[in-house]
Coordinates of C-alpha atoms in Angstrom, one line a residue:
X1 CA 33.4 78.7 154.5
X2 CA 34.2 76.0 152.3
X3 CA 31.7 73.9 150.8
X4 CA 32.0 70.4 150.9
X5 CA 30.0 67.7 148.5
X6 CA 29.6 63.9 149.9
X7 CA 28.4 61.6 147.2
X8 CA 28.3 58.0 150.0
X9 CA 25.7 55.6 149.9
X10 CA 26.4 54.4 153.2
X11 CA 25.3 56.5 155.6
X12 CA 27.8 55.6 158.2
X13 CA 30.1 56.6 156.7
X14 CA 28.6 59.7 155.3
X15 CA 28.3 60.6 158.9
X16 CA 31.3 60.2 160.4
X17 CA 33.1 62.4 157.5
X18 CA 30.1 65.0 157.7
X19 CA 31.2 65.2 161.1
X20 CA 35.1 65.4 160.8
X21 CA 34.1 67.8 158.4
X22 CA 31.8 69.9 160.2
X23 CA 34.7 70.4 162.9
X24 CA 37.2 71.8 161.2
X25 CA 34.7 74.4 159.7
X26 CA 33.3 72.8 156.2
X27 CA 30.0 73.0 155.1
X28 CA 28.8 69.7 154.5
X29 CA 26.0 68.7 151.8
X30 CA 25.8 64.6 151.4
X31 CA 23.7 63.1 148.2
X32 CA 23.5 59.0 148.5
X33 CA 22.9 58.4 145.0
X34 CA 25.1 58.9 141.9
X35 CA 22.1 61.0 139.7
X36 CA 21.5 63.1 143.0
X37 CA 25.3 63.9 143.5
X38 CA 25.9 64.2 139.9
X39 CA 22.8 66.9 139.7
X40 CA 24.3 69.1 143.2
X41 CA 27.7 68.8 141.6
X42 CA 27.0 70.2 138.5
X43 CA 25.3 73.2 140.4
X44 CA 28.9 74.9 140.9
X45 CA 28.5 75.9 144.8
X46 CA 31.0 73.4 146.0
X47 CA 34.9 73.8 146.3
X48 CA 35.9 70.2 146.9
X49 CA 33.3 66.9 145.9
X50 CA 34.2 63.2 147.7
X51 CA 32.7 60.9 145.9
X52 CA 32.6 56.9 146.0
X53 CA 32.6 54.3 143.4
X54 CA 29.7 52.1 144.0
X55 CA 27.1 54.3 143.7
X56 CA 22.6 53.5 143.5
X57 CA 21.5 55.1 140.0
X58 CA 24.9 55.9 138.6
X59 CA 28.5 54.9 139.3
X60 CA 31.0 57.0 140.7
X61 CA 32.9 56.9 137.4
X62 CA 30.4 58.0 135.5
X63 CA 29.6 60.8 137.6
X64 CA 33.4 61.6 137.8
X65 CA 33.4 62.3 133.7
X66 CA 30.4 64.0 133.6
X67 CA 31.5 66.4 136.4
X68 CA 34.9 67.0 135.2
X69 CA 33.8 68.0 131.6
X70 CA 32.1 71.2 133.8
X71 CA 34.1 72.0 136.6
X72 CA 37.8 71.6 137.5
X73 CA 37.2 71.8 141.6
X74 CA 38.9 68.9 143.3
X75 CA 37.4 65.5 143.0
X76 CA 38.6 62.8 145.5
X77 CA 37.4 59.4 145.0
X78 CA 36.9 57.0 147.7
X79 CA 36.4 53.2 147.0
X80 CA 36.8 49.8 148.9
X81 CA 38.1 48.6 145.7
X82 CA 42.1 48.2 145.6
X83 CA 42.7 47.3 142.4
X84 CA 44.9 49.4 140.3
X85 CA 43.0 49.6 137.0
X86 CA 40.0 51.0 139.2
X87 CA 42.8 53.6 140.5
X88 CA 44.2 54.6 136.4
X89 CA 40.4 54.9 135.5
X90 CA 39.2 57.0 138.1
X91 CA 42.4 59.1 137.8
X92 CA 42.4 59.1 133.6
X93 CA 38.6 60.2 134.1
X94 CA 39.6 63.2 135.8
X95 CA 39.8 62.3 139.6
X96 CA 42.5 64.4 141.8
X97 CA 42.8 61.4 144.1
X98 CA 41.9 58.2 144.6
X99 CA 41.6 57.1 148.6
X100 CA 40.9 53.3 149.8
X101 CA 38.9 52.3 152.1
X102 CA 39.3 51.9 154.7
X103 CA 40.9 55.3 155.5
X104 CA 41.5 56.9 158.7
X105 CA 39.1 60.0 158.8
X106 CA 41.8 62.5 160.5
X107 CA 44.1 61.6 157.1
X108 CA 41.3 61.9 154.8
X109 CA 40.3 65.3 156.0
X110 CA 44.0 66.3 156.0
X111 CA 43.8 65.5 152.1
X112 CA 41.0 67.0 151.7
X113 CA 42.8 70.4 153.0
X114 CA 45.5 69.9 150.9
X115 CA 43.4 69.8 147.7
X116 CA 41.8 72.7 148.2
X117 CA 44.5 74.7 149.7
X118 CA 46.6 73.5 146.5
X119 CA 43.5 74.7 144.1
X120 CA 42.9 77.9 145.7
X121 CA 46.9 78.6 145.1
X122 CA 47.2 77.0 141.7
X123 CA 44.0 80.0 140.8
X124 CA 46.4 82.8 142.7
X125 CA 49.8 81.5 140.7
X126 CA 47.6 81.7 137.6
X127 CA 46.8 84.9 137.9
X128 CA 49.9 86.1 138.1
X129 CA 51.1 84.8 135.1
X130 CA 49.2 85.0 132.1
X131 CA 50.8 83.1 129.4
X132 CA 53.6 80.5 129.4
X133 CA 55.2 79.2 126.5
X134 CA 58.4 76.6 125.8
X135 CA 58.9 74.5 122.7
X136 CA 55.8 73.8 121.0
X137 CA 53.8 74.5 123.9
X138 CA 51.9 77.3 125.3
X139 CA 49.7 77.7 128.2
X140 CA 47.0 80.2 128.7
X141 CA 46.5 80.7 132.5
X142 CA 43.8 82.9 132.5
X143 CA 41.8 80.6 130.6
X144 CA 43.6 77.6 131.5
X145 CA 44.0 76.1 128.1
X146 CA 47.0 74.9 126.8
X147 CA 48.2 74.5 122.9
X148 CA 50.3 72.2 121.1
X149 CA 51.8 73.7 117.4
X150 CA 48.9 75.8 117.6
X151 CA 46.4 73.5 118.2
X152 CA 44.4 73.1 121.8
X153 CA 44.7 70.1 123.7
X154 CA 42.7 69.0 126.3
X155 CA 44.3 68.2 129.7
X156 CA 42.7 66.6 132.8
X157 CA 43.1 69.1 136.3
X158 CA 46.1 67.3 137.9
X159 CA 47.5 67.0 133.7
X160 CA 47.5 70.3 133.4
X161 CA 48.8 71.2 137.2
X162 CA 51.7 69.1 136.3
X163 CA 52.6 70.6 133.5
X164 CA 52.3 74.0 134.5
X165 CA 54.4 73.0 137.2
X166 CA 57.1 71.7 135.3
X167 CA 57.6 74.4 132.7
X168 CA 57.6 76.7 135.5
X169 CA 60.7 74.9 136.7
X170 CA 62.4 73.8 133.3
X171 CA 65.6 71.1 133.6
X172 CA 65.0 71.0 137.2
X173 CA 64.9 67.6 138.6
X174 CA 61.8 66.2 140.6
X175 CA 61.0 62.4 142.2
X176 CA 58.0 60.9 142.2
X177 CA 57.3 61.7 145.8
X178 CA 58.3 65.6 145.5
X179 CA 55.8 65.7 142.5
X180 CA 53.2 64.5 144.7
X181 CA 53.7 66.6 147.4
X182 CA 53.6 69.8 144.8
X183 CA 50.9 68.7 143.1
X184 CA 48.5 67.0 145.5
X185 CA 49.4 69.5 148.4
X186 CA 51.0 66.4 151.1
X187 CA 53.4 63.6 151.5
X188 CA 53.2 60.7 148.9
X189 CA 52.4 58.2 151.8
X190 CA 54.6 55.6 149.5
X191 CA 51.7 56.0 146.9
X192 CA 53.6 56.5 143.5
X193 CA 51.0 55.2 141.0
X194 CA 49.1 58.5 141.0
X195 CA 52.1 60.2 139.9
X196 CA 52.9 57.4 137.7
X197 CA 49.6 57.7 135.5
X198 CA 49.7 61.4 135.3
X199 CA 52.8 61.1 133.8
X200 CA 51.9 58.6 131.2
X201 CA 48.7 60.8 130.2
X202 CA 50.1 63.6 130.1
X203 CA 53.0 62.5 128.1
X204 CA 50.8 60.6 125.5
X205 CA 49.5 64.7 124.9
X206 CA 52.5 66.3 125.0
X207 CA 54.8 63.9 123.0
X208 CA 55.2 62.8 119.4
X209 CA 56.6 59.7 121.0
X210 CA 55.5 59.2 124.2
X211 CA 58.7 56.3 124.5
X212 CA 61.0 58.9 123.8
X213 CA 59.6 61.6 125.3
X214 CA 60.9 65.0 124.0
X215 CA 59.9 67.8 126.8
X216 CA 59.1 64.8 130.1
X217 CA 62.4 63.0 130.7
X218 CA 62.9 60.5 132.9
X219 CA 66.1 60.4 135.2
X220 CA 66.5 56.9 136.3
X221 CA 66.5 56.5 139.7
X222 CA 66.0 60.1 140.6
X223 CA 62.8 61.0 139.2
X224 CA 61.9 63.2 136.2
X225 CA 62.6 66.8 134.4
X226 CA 60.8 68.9 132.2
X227 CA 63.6 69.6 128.9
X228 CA 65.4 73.1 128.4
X229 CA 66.4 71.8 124.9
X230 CA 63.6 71.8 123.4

């Protein structure tokens, strides 16, 4: 059974996802405060963490960095706030996802699957191959760390899915919307700017020039490809 963390402070709304959840078969453990969901977070039990923004104690950005820089389970962000710099943040902090409120639950649980089915498979793919290598850069999947000239670079969870992903299909071309759904597990929705960002992080690793990038091309108005000619 798949363990599920809830960091809400509004108990409404805790409840109805506890509940969605608890149908489909997740276990369910809710913390209302951003120390307390930091704290069950960090204690490595759960496959998938929810957590808001505004949190009591600590905000959900906060928490978001000090979780990531433990654990690369999928961490899906939920905020009332629509603003896209709130949106880059969350997701250069580490976030999988970023979800507005206010959401409709059956689509928010339907994410929720898709993260974790998308995790659990990125772990099997891994597995399978141990080391990947094009250019200047090499990826170790069993220990998923990646090198640049010989020296490790740190990438974020959905960073490093992406680029795995595209070195595993080098000079083939991908749009936004395709990225998203082999990345985040589901259909784009119209929501580009997660892809968008990902992009621009992980190309300010990757690249000596990140304006004329070397390995992550851009094909104008199709989408992008990962270089042969490298």
């Amino acid at each position: 059974m798949y363990q599920i963390l809830i960091v809400e402070d509004d108990p409404s709304i805790a409840t109805i996802i506890e509940e969605y959840l608890r149908f489909e078969g997740f276990s369910v453990t809710i913390a209302s405060e951003g120390p307390a969901g930091l704290a069950q977070g960090l204690s490595g039990m759960f496959n998938l963490i929810l957590l808001d923004v505004m949190l009591p104690g600590m905000d959900g950005f906060t928490v978001c960095q000090k979780l990531r820089e433990n654990l690369d389970v999928p961490i899906l962000m939920v905020s009332a706030r629509q603003e896209d710099i709130d949106k880059i943040k969350a997701l250069g902090l580490g976030a999988d996802d970023y979800i507005e409120k206010p959401f409709t639950p059956s689509v928010l649980i339907a994410k929720i699957k898709a993260h974790i089915i998308r995790y659990e498979r990125l772990k099997n793919t891994t597995k399978r191959t141990a080391r990947i290598s094009m250019g200047d850069i090499i990826i170790d999947t069993d220990t998923h760390r990646v090198f640049l000239e010989n020296q490790e670079i740190e990438l974020k969870n959905k960073e490093y899915e992406l680029l795995l992903f595209f070195m595993l299909h080098p000079g083939s071309v991908f749009s936004r919307e395709s990225l998203y759904e082999e990345i985040w597990g589901m259909d784009s929705m119209g929501d580009n700017t997660t892809v968008a960002v990902h992009i621009n992080r992980l190309r300010e690793k990757i690249e000596k020039d990140p304006s004329s990038p070397r390995y992550i091309q851009t094909v104008w108005g199709v989408g992008y490809r990962f270089s042969e000619l490298v």
